[in-house]
């Protein structure tokens, strides 16, 4: 058989050559396919790297534009924050520095320039070409990344602590109710100006303490002890002796000029703030920007007034944890003087039986609040649209607009199942930490 086979081969040399040629051709095709596959894998890995780098750049860009808040230490607040908040102190970048940092991160390489950077052994001229191509890439690609429009951020710089270490009794004393938005206004100013002070939470049924100082039950009240009045304070008068009744909590704020050398007492929240702002004894003056006169914020507040009364007032007394409502007498005193919608003030006063008012408050707490909370959530979304940024509500920096708005919004946090829009939530947390005034998240019901 071997002989026959060899003879067959020898008799057909053309067939042998054809077989050899076919084999070589198949090997060449396999090699070409292998080279093409390796090239495809290399190309694909570079494309993947490009995609990953682009994704990283977008993440970095987002970090630049959203890191505008210091994370609160309150664990309840920490859980409520959106994932955009970064666990570090706020680092606000101006628009120019953001642009520089952004360009340094956008090292993107489009397909047109891949060949220019594929070889690590390129000459100097090739390196120059590569740099130019990469620069062009930054300019052309940056415009396609969805970066939020830049806004001018004015970071609030908190002054050094103003305290009375030499004489602790010389610190200003503020008489307040914890829930009262007018009292919170003054606390905000003291916190933003970093003034060491003593807080005295009045029981809601305590008439004697405020009356002994100013002649009637009012809040807030600022008292400067005798140790610091005559020598260090420049007393200014900013309003007339007109009485102002606040419909929100029916607390009375009244201006009172006291020239007594022994101690200085002042009332009415905005007058107290102006006094603190214009007195060098309390650190840098005019730290808080004036009110802008925006009507949209006032309109929003009015649109939720009755809704918030219905939701907030029963919860103030139901918690039993606010300092002004620690005893039954103080809770009953609040119920007796604060009507719930749809009752107006006159109708409420006409009810002589306190048990009837208590029953109305109890029913308000027992009723399903779902529809009202949903309405409030929609209102908060509308407010989020008109708040300038997560550090202040009006362009330019922290102002009296924030003093008023934040003080009123704080009590919204006592309502359970409220959904805060991201920006508005960051705004609430930022001011809370900056002014050292806690929210009611842990008491929400």
GROMACS .gro file of C-alpha atoms in nm:
model
  445
    1UNK     CA    1   0.000   0.000   0.000
    2UNK     CA    2   0.279   0.237   0.080
    3UNK     CA    3   0.436   0.182  -0.256
    4UNK     CA    4   0.112   0.240  -0.432
    5UNK     CA    5   0.053   0.562  -0.240
    6UNK     CA    6   0.399   0.693  -0.313
    7UNK     CA    7   0.355   0.607  -0.675
    8UNK     CA    8   0.027   0.792  -0.679
    9UNK     CA    9   0.188   1.101  -0.535
   10UNK     CA   10   0.481   1.081  -0.771
   11UNK     CA   11   0.250   1.038  -1.062
   12UNK     CA   12   0.053   1.355  -0.961
   13UNK     CA   13   0.300   1.630  -0.858
   14UNK     CA   14   0.044   1.898  -0.938
   15UNK     CA   15  -0.194   1.758  -0.676
   16UNK     CA   16   0.077   1.767  -0.407
   17UNK     CA   17   0.161   2.128  -0.481
   18UNK     CA   18  -0.207   2.220  -0.474
   19UNK     CA   19  -0.249   2.054  -0.135
   20UNK     CA   20   0.055   2.235   0.008
   21UNK     CA   21  -0.062   2.570  -0.130
   22UNK     CA   22  -0.407   2.522   0.019
   23UNK     CA   23  -0.260   2.440   0.358
   24UNK     CA   24  -0.039   2.749   0.354
   25UNK     CA   25  -0.334   2.964   0.253
   26UNK     CA   26  -0.544   2.832   0.542
   27UNK     CA   27  -0.263   2.906   0.789
   28UNK     CA   28  -0.231   3.261   0.650
   29UNK     CA   29  -0.605   3.320   0.686
   30UNK     CA   30  -0.596   3.198   1.046
   31UNK     CA   31  -0.304   3.428   1.125
   32UNK     CA   32  -0.484   3.725   0.968
   33UNK     CA   33  -0.797   3.646   1.166
   34UNK     CA   34  -0.596   3.625   1.488
   35UNK     CA   35  -0.428   3.962   1.419
   36UNK     CA   36  -0.764   4.118   1.336
   37UNK     CA   37  -0.917   3.979   1.654
   38UNK     CA   38  -0.630   4.111   1.870
   39UNK     CA   39  -0.665   4.450   1.707
   40UNK     CA   40  -1.038   4.444   1.774
   41UNK     CA   41  -0.978   4.355   2.139
   42UNK     CA   42  -0.725   4.638   2.172
   43UNK     CA   43  -0.963   4.882   2.006
   44UNK     CA   44  -1.252   4.764   2.222
   45UNK     CA   45  -1.052   4.800   2.546
   46UNK     CA   46  -0.957   5.157   2.452
   47UNK     CA   47  -1.320   5.234   2.373
   48UNK     CA   48  -1.421   5.092   2.710
   49UNK     CA   49  -1.155   5.300   2.883
   50UNK     CA   50  -1.285   5.605   2.697
   51UNK     CA   51  -1.639   5.535   2.816
   52UNK     CA   52  -1.527   5.482   3.173
   53UNK     CA   53  -1.320   5.797   3.169
   54UNK     CA   54  -1.616   5.993   3.033
   55UNK     CA   55  -1.839   5.855   3.306
   56UNK     CA   56  -1.579   5.948   3.568
   57UNK     CA   57  -1.556   6.296   3.427
   58UNK     CA   58  -1.932   6.341   3.445
   59UNK     CA   59  -1.926   6.221   3.806
   60UNK     CA   60  -1.642   6.461   3.887
   61UNK     CA   61  -1.829   6.745   3.720
   62UNK     CA   62  -2.139   6.666   3.924
   63UNK     CA   63  -1.930   6.670   4.240
   64UNK     CA   64  -1.809   7.021   4.157
   65UNK     CA   65  -2.157   7.159   4.116
   66UNK     CA   66  -2.333   6.979   4.401
   67UNK     CA   67  -2.084   6.999   4.688
   68UNK     CA   68  -2.249   7.303   4.843
   69UNK     CA   69  -2.346   7.164   5.179
   70UNK     CA   70  -2.180   7.047   5.495
   71UNK     CA   71  -2.328   6.717   5.609
   72UNK     CA   72  -2.513   6.748   5.943
   73UNK     CA   73  -2.412   6.528   6.232
   74UNK     CA   74  -2.774   6.442   6.311
   75UNK     CA   75  -2.815   6.078   6.195
   76UNK     CA   76  -3.182   6.135   6.113
   77UNK     CA   77  -3.091   6.422   5.886
   78UNK     CA   78  -2.804   6.223   5.735
   79UNK     CA   79  -3.048   5.954   5.623
   80UNK     CA   80  -3.280   6.208   5.464
   81UNK     CA   81  -3.012   6.367   5.246
   82UNK     CA   82  -2.993   6.294   4.875
   83UNK     CA   83  -2.700   6.091   4.744
   84UNK     CA   84  -2.556   6.406   4.586
   85UNK     CA   85  -2.438   6.542   4.921
   86UNK     CA   86  -2.076   6.461   4.994
   87UNK     CA   87  -1.962   6.373   5.345
   88UNK     CA   88  -1.720   6.663   5.386
   89UNK     CA   89  -1.730   7.033   5.467
   90UNK     CA   90  -1.869   7.253   5.195
   91UNK     CA   91  -1.617   7.369   4.933
   92UNK     CA   92  -1.784   7.624   4.712
   93UNK     CA   93  -1.602   7.707   4.388
   94UNK     CA   94  -1.639   8.027   4.196
   95UNK     CA   95  -1.740   7.994   3.832
   96UNK     CA   96  -1.384   8.061   3.715
   97UNK     CA   97  -1.218   7.807   3.944
   98UNK     CA   98  -1.484   7.552   3.858
   99UNK     CA   99  -1.404   7.599   3.491
  100UNK     CA  100  -1.033   7.545   3.549
  101UNK     CA  101  -1.087   7.236   3.759
  102UNK     CA  102  -1.337   7.103   3.509
  103UNK     CA  103  -1.091   7.138   3.220
  104UNK     CA  104  -0.823   6.958   3.417
  105UNK     CA  105  -1.058   6.662   3.461
  106UNK     CA  106  -1.186   6.642   3.102
  107UNK     CA  107  -0.901   6.436   2.956
  108UNK     CA  108  -1.111   6.275   2.686
  109UNK     CA  109  -0.970   6.113   2.371
  110UNK     CA  110  -1.207   6.093   2.070
  111UNK     CA  111  -1.173   5.827   1.801
  112UNK     CA  112  -1.006   6.066   1.560
  113UNK     CA  113  -0.702   6.097   1.783
  114UNK     CA  114  -0.658   5.736   1.897
  115UNK     CA  115  -0.386   5.664   1.644
  116UNK     CA  116  -0.187   5.964   1.763
  117UNK     CA  117  -0.161   5.826   2.115
  118UNK     CA  118  -0.143   5.451   2.043
  119UNK     CA  119   0.236   5.427   2.033
  120UNK     CA  120   0.427   5.498   2.355
  121UNK     CA  121   0.750   5.546   2.153
  122UNK     CA  122   0.627   5.845   1.950
  123UNK     CA  123   0.871   6.122   1.865
  124UNK     CA  124   0.858   6.473   2.019
  125UNK     CA  125   0.670   6.604   1.718
  126UNK     CA  126   0.415   6.330   1.759
  127UNK     CA  127   0.381   6.424   2.126
  128UNK     CA  128   0.308   6.783   2.025
  129UNK     CA  129   0.046   6.659   1.783
  130UNK     CA  130  -0.104   6.446   2.058
  131UNK     CA  131  -0.126   6.743   2.298
  132UNK     CA  132  -0.297   6.958   2.039
  133UNK     CA  133  -0.542   6.680   1.960
  134UNK     CA  134  -0.617   6.624   2.328
  135UNK     CA  135  -0.673   6.999   2.380
  136UNK     CA  136  -0.913   7.004   2.087
  137UNK     CA  137  -1.085   6.703   2.241
  138UNK     CA  138  -1.141   6.886   2.572
  139UNK     CA  139  -1.297   7.182   2.397
  140UNK     CA  140  -1.523   6.982   2.168
  141UNK     CA  141  -1.629   6.712   2.413
  142UNK     CA  142  -1.697   6.934   2.716
  143UNK     CA  143  -1.992   7.092   2.540
  144UNK     CA  144  -2.168   6.755   2.516
  145UNK     CA  145  -2.155   6.676   2.888
  146UNK     CA  146  -2.477   6.770   3.072
  147UNK     CA  147  -2.329   7.011   3.326
  148UNK     CA  148  -2.586   7.220   3.518
  149UNK     CA  149  -2.569   7.593   3.439
  150UNK     CA  150  -2.322   7.767   3.667
  151UNK     CA  151  -2.450   8.016   3.923
  152UNK     CA  152  -2.257   8.267   4.126
  153UNK     CA  153  -2.213   8.122   4.474
  154UNK     CA  154  -2.146   8.358   4.765
  155UNK     CA  155  -2.026   8.142   5.049
  156UNK     CA  156  -2.119   8.269   5.394
  157UNK     CA  157  -1.812   8.315   5.610
  158UNK     CA  158  -1.899   8.269   5.975
  159UNK     CA  159  -1.711   8.517   6.198
  160UNK     CA  160  -1.506   8.420   6.501
  161UNK     CA  161  -1.692   8.338   6.820
  162UNK     CA  162  -1.820   8.636   7.018
  163UNK     CA  163  -1.830   8.525   7.380
  164UNK     CA  164  -1.791   8.645   7.734
  165UNK     CA  165  -1.538   8.404   7.876
  166UNK     CA  166  -1.413   8.662   8.124
  167UNK     CA  167  -1.766   8.704   8.259
  168UNK     CA  168  -2.020   8.442   8.147
  169UNK     CA  169  -2.301   8.640   8.309
  170UNK     CA  170  -2.244   8.915   8.050
  171UNK     CA  171  -2.370   8.702   7.759
  172UNK     CA  172  -2.695   8.819   7.596
  173UNK     CA  173  -3.007   8.641   7.717
  174UNK     CA  174  -3.290   8.555   7.478
  175UNK     CA  175  -3.635   8.457   7.604
  176UNK     CA  176  -3.811   8.242   7.343
  177UNK     CA  177  -4.055   7.967   7.255
  178UNK     CA  178  -3.892   7.690   7.058
  179UNK     CA  179  -4.172   7.660   6.800
  180UNK     CA  180  -4.222   8.034   6.743
  181UNK     CA  181  -4.086   8.146   6.401
  182UNK     CA  182  -4.025   8.500   6.528
  183UNK     CA  183  -3.808   8.362   6.807
  184UNK     CA  184  -3.627   8.143   6.555
  185UNK     CA  185  -3.546   8.456   6.352
  186UNK     CA  186  -3.345   8.597   6.643
  187UNK     CA  187  -3.178   8.263   6.710
  188UNK     CA  188  -3.076   8.246   6.344
  189UNK     CA  189  -2.912   8.589   6.362
  190UNK     CA  190  -2.726   8.498   6.681
  191UNK     CA  191  -2.611   8.171   6.528
  192UNK     CA  192  -2.499   8.321   6.197
  193UNK     CA  193  -2.310   8.597   6.379
  194UNK     CA  194  -2.161   8.329   6.609
  195UNK     CA  195  -2.261   8.512   6.927
  196UNK     CA  196  -2.246   8.315   7.251
  197UNK     CA  197  -2.583   8.362   7.423
  198UNK     CA  198  -2.813   8.215   7.685
  199UNK     CA  199  -3.145   8.068   7.574
  200UNK     CA  200  -3.438   8.078   7.814
  201UNK     CA  201  -3.738   7.878   7.694
  202UNK     CA  202  -4.049   8.024   7.850
  203UNK     CA  203  -4.334   7.791   7.944
  204UNK     CA  204  -4.630   7.877   7.725
  205UNK     CA  205  -4.844   7.958   8.029
  206UNK     CA  206  -4.575   8.174   8.194
  207UNK     CA  207  -4.715   8.524   8.200
  208UNK     CA  208  -4.520   8.653   8.498
  209UNK     CA  209  -4.165   8.636   8.355
  210UNK     CA  210  -4.218   8.842   8.038
  211UNK     CA  211  -4.460   9.078   8.213
  212UNK     CA  212  -4.203   9.157   8.480
  213UNK     CA  213  -3.958   9.266   8.209
  214UNK     CA  214  -4.176   9.443   7.954
  215UNK     CA  215  -4.526   9.466   8.099
  216UNK     CA  216  -4.697   9.189   7.899
  217UNK     CA  217  -4.661   8.838   7.756
  218UNK     CA  218  -4.444   8.875   7.446
  219UNK     CA  219  -4.167   8.691   7.266
  220UNK     CA  220  -3.886   8.704   7.177
  221UNK     CA  221  -3.714   8.926   7.433
  222UNK     CA  222  -3.344   9.016   7.425
  223UNK     CA  223  -3.183   9.119   7.752
  224UNK     CA  224  -2.828   9.249   7.780
  225UNK     CA  225  -2.705   9.211   8.140
  226UNK     CA  226  -2.594   9.519   8.335
  227UNK     CA  227  -2.227   9.413   8.314
  228UNK     CA  228  -2.211   9.500   7.944
  229UNK     CA  229  -2.467   9.773   7.881
  230UNK     CA  230  -2.324  10.112   7.970
  231UNK     CA  231  -1.960  10.044   7.884
  232UNK     CA  232  -1.978   9.840   7.566
  233UNK     CA  233  -2.313   9.879   7.395
  234UNK     CA  234  -2.422  10.146   7.150
  235UNK     CA  235  -2.798  10.137   7.191
  236UNK     CA  236  -2.995  10.211   6.874
  237UNK     CA  237  -3.367  10.252   6.818
  238UNK     CA  238  -3.510  10.114   6.496
  239UNK     CA  239  -3.888  10.128   6.531
  240UNK     CA  240  -4.176  10.307   6.697
  241UNK     CA  241  -4.367  10.196   7.004
  242UNK     CA  242  -4.626  10.022   6.788
  243UNK     CA  243  -4.763   9.686   6.887
  244UNK     CA  244  -4.747   9.412   6.624
  245UNK     CA  245  -4.969   9.105   6.650
  246UNK     CA  246  -4.849   8.806   6.447
  247UNK     CA  247  -5.135   8.595   6.317
  248UNK     CA  248  -4.918   8.287   6.275
  249UNK     CA  249  -4.880   8.216   6.646
  250UNK     CA  250  -5.067   8.512   6.791
  251UNK     CA  251  -4.756   8.612   6.980
  252UNK     CA  252  -4.705   8.983   7.032
  253UNK     CA  253  -4.382   9.156   6.945
  254UNK     CA  254  -4.347   9.509   7.069
  255UNK     CA  255  -4.071   9.769   7.049
  256UNK     CA  256  -3.957   9.904   7.381
  257UNK     CA  257  -3.691  10.166   7.440
  258UNK     CA  258  -3.513  10.108   7.767
  259UNK     CA  259  -3.256  10.364   7.876
  260UNK     CA  260  -3.194  10.199   8.210
  261UNK     CA  261  -2.820  10.187   8.278
  262UNK     CA  262  -2.856   9.861   8.466
  263UNK     CA  263  -2.972   9.643   8.178
  264UNK     CA  264  -3.090   9.670   7.821
  265UNK     CA  265  -3.408   9.500   7.698
  266UNK     CA  266  -3.535   9.488   7.344
  267UNK     CA  267  -3.833   9.321   7.174
  268UNK     CA  268  -3.966   9.254   6.823
  269UNK     CA  269  -3.760   9.008   6.625
  270UNK     CA  270  -3.650   9.227   6.333
  271UNK     CA  271  -3.555   9.513   6.565
  272UNK     CA  272  -3.345   9.278   6.775
  273UNK     CA  273  -3.169   9.155   6.463
  274UNK     CA  274  -3.100   9.509   6.343
  275UNK     CA  275  -2.964   9.599   6.685
  276UNK     CA  276  -2.726   9.302   6.677
  277UNK     CA  277  -2.622   9.378   6.320
  278UNK     CA  278  -2.536   9.743   6.390
  279UNK     CA  279  -2.345   9.690   6.714
  280UNK     CA  280  -1.970   9.622   6.695
  281UNK     CA  281  -1.989   9.459   7.038
  282UNK     CA  282  -2.137   9.159   6.857
  283UNK     CA  283  -1.873   9.115   6.587
  284UNK     CA  284  -1.877   9.228   6.222
  285UNK     CA  285  -2.167   9.456   6.138
  286UNK     CA  286  -2.409   9.418   5.847
  287UNK     CA  287  -2.316   9.052   5.806
  288UNK     CA  288  -2.665   8.956   5.690
  289UNK     CA  289  -2.786   9.109   5.365
  290UNK     CA  290  -3.105   9.318   5.375
  291UNK     CA  291  -3.442   9.184   5.264
  292UNK     CA  292  -3.495   9.181   4.889
  293UNK     CA  293  -3.865   9.259   4.896
  294UNK     CA  294  -3.949   8.948   4.694
  295UNK     CA  295  -4.323   8.902   4.666
  296UNK     CA  296  -4.310   8.542   4.542
  297UNK     CA  297  -4.180   8.415   4.876
  298UNK     CA  298  -4.451   8.603   5.067
  299UNK     CA  299  -4.713   8.474   4.828
  300UNK     CA  300  -4.595   8.117   4.883
  301UNK     CA  301  -4.603   8.159   5.262
  302UNK     CA  302  -4.959   8.289   5.247
  303UNK     CA  303  -5.065   8.000   5.023
  304UNK     CA  304  -4.971   7.744   5.293
  305UNK     CA  305  -5.071   7.940   5.603
  306UNK     CA  306  -5.396   7.756   5.685
  307UNK     CA  307  -5.254   7.422   5.577
  308UNK     CA  308  -4.957   7.455   5.811
  309UNK     CA  309  -5.172   7.571   6.103
  310UNK     CA  310  -5.384   7.260   6.069
  311UNK     CA  311  -5.083   7.028   6.053
  312UNK     CA  312  -4.836   7.197   6.288
  313UNK     CA  313  -5.031   7.328   6.585
  314UNK     CA  314  -5.169   6.993   6.708
  315UNK     CA  315  -4.824   6.837   6.669
  316UNK     CA  316  -4.653   7.108   6.876
  317UNK     CA  317  -4.851   7.006   7.183
  318UNK     CA  318  -4.893   6.636   7.099
  319UNK     CA  319  -4.519   6.564   7.111
  320UNK     CA  320  -4.493   6.676   7.473
  321UNK     CA  321  -4.122   6.733   7.409
  322UNK     CA  322  -4.095   7.100   7.315
  323UNK     CA  323  -3.967   7.295   7.616
  324UNK     CA  324  -4.260   7.539   7.627
  325UNK     CA  325  -4.507   7.247   7.642
  326UNK     CA  326  -4.349   7.030   7.909
  327UNK     CA  327  -4.649   7.055   8.141
  328UNK     CA  328  -5.021   7.011   8.089
  329UNK     CA  329  -5.097   7.370   8.189
  330UNK     CA  330  -4.873   7.509   7.916
  331UNK     CA  331  -5.027   7.280   7.654
  332UNK     CA  332  -5.376   7.384   7.752
  333UNK     CA  333  -5.274   7.750   7.745
  334UNK     CA  334  -5.158   7.712   7.386
  335UNK     CA  335  -5.475   7.530   7.279
  336UNK     CA  336  -5.691   7.793   7.445
  337UNK     CA  337  -5.536   8.077   7.243
  338UNK     CA  338  -5.456   7.919   6.904
  339UNK     CA  339  -5.751   7.830   6.682
  340UNK     CA  340  -5.747   7.554   6.424
  341UNK     CA  341  -5.899   7.610   6.079
  342UNK     CA  342  -6.177   7.660   5.988
  343UNK     CA  343  -6.230   7.853   6.312
  344UNK     CA  344  -6.117   8.214   6.319
  345UNK     CA  345  -5.986   8.393   6.624
  346UNK     CA  346  -6.320   8.535   6.737
  347UNK     CA  347  -6.502   8.204   6.702
  348UNK     CA  348  -6.230   8.032   6.901
  349UNK     CA  349  -6.247   8.283   7.183
  350UNK     CA  350  -6.622   8.240   7.204
  351UNK     CA  351  -6.574   7.878   7.312
  352UNK     CA  352  -6.561   7.901   7.688
  353UNK     CA  353  -6.513   7.530   7.747
  354UNK     CA  354  -6.146   7.429   7.707
  355UNK     CA  355  -6.251   7.063   7.669
  356UNK     CA  356  -6.425   7.149   7.341
  357UNK     CA  357  -6.102   7.301   7.203
  358UNK     CA  358  -5.899   7.005   7.324
  359UNK     CA  359  -6.141   6.774   7.143
  360UNK     CA  360  -6.092   6.968   6.818
  361UNK     CA  361  -5.713   6.937   6.854
  362UNK     CA  362  -5.745   6.564   6.926
  363UNK     CA  363  -5.962   6.512   6.618
  364UNK     CA  364  -5.707   6.700   6.407
  365UNK     CA  365  -5.438   6.457   6.519
  366UNK     CA  366  -5.663   6.152   6.469
  367UNK     CA  367  -5.769   6.247   6.116
  368UNK     CA  368  -5.577   6.097   5.824
  369UNK     CA  369  -5.337   6.371   5.709
  370UNK     CA  370  -5.247   6.206   5.377
  371UNK     CA  371  -5.427   6.450   5.148
  372UNK     CA  372  -5.294   6.753   5.334
  373UNK     CA  373  -4.939   6.617   5.333
  374UNK     CA  374  -4.962   6.552   4.959
  375UNK     CA  375  -5.078   6.909   4.907
  376UNK     CA  376  -4.790   7.035   5.121
  377UNK     CA  377  -4.541   6.822   4.924
  378UNK     CA  378  -4.662   6.983   4.601
  379UNK     CA  379  -4.623   7.326   4.758
  380UNK     CA  380  -4.266   7.243   4.860
  381UNK     CA  381  -4.183   7.148   4.503
  382UNK     CA  382  -4.309   7.490   4.392
  383UNK     CA  383  -4.096   7.657   4.659
  384UNK     CA  384  -3.790   7.456   4.554
  385UNK     CA  385  -3.821   7.615   4.210
  386UNK     CA  386  -3.793   7.971   4.346
  387UNK     CA  387  -3.518   7.909   4.605
  388UNK     CA  388  -3.194   8.030   4.445
  389UNK     CA  389  -2.957   7.759   4.570
  390UNK     CA  390  -2.902   7.522   4.860
  391UNK     CA  391  -2.725   7.789   5.067
  392UNK     CA  392  -2.963   8.084   5.045
  393UNK     CA  393  -3.301   8.159   4.892
  394UNK     CA  394  -3.226   8.489   4.715
  395UNK     CA  395  -2.936   8.563   4.482
  396UNK     CA  396  -2.644   8.742   4.648
  397UNK     CA  397  -2.600   8.551   4.974
  398UNK     CA  398  -2.768   8.491   5.308
  399UNK     CA  399  -3.017   8.770   5.375
  400UNK     CA  400  -3.317   8.860   5.586
  401UNK     CA  401  -3.516   8.663   5.328
  402UNK     CA  402  -3.353   8.348   5.469
  403UNK     CA  403  -3.407   8.463   5.826
  404UNK     CA  404  -3.781   8.478   5.761
  405UNK     CA  405  -3.823   8.181   5.526
  406UNK     CA  406  -3.609   7.927   5.712
  407UNK     CA  407  -3.767   8.021   6.046
  408UNK     CA  408  -4.110   7.935   5.906
  409UNK     CA  409  -4.000   7.622   5.721
  410UNK     CA  410  -3.834   7.473   6.029
  411UNK     CA  411  -4.169   7.369   6.177
  412UNK     CA  412  -4.257   7.179   5.859
  413UNK     CA  413  -4.005   6.918   5.972
  414UNK     CA  414  -4.237   6.819   6.259
  415UNK     CA  415  -4.483   6.675   6.005
  416UNK     CA  416  -4.426   6.310   5.923
  417UNK     CA  417  -4.408   6.188   5.561
  418UNK     CA  418  -4.319   6.528   5.420
  419UNK     CA  419  -4.106   6.484   5.108
  420UNK     CA  420  -3.849   6.760   5.072
  421UNK     CA  421  -3.718   6.834   4.722
  422UNK     CA  422  -3.342   6.780   4.710
  423UNK     CA  423  -3.231   7.142   4.686
  424UNK     CA  424  -3.474   7.260   4.953
  425UNK     CA  425  -3.367   6.981   5.187
  426UNK     CA  426  -3.002   7.071   5.146
  427UNK     CA  427  -3.095   7.435   5.211
  428UNK     CA  428  -3.269   7.342   5.538
  429UNK     CA  429  -2.980   7.125   5.655
  430UNK     CA  430  -2.715   7.381   5.560
  431UNK     CA  431  -2.877   7.668   5.753
  432UNK     CA  432  -2.954   7.434   6.043
  433UNK     CA  433  -2.588   7.346   6.086
  434UNK     CA  434  -2.458   7.694   6.012
  435UNK     CA  435  -2.681   7.862   6.272
  436UNK     CA  436  -2.674   7.570   6.518
  437UNK     CA  437  -3.051   7.526   6.531
  438UNK     CA  438  -3.185   7.173   6.503
  439UNK     CA  439  -3.479   7.063   6.292
  440UNK     CA  440  -3.769   6.852   6.420
  441UNK     CA  441  -3.701   6.538   6.214
  442UNK     CA  442  -3.663   6.324   6.525
  443UNK     CA  443  -3.999   6.446   6.660
  444UNK     CA  444  -4.197   6.421   6.338
  445UNK     CA  445  -4.545   6.272   6.377
   0.00000   0.00000   0.00000
